[in-house]
């Protein structure tokens, strides 16, 4: 990889951090480093398990937020929306009542990720239920739910850069339960 190749997932980070990731990529050490730090993928394999996982986090940290109607893996997210997760709220008037349906979709890329990466993206999307913009209050909420949020976000972005440059996947899915 040439030094001129931009690492699009790391734009906005300080030059010295991007240079460190670039150096790790060039020396083929980024993958092994991430695998050592995050040794195994999570066990959340289907939409039902993902809904349960997200609902548990929401119940623990965002009790006052409205209910979730749907949580699902989405194979089209990264390619169509350039997003790793989305949250949507659809409001409809039914009779004399205003009903809101909230959905969270997570890119299927995270099916093969370690539990920390899944938690980071879920925390991000759940935080949007309270804070719609990526502002100071939003990131404070992310850090309240997941104290290591900023480090995890950086590591996810480094992982995405590795995938972008090499196409390598680091974690195999766990074997099926017997």
mmCIF file of C-alpha atoms in Angstrom, residues 35 37 61 98 120 124:
data_model
loop_
_atom_site.group_PDB
_atom_site.id
_atom_site.type_symbol
_atom_site.label_atom_id
_atom_site.label_comp_id
_atom_site.label_asym_id
_atom_site.label_seq_id
_atom_site.Cartn_x
_atom_site.Cartn_y
_atom_site.Cartn_z
ATOM 1 C CA UNK A 35 -6.578 -10.595 16.752
ATOM 2 C CA UNK A 37 -6.348 -7.729 21.441
ATOM 3 C CA UNK A 61 -28.812 1.995 30.053
ATOM 4 C CA UNK A 98 -49.184 9.106 17.614
ATOM 5 C CA UNK A 120 -19.547 -0.309 20.188
ATOM 6 C CA UNK A 124 -23.656 4.109 18.945
#
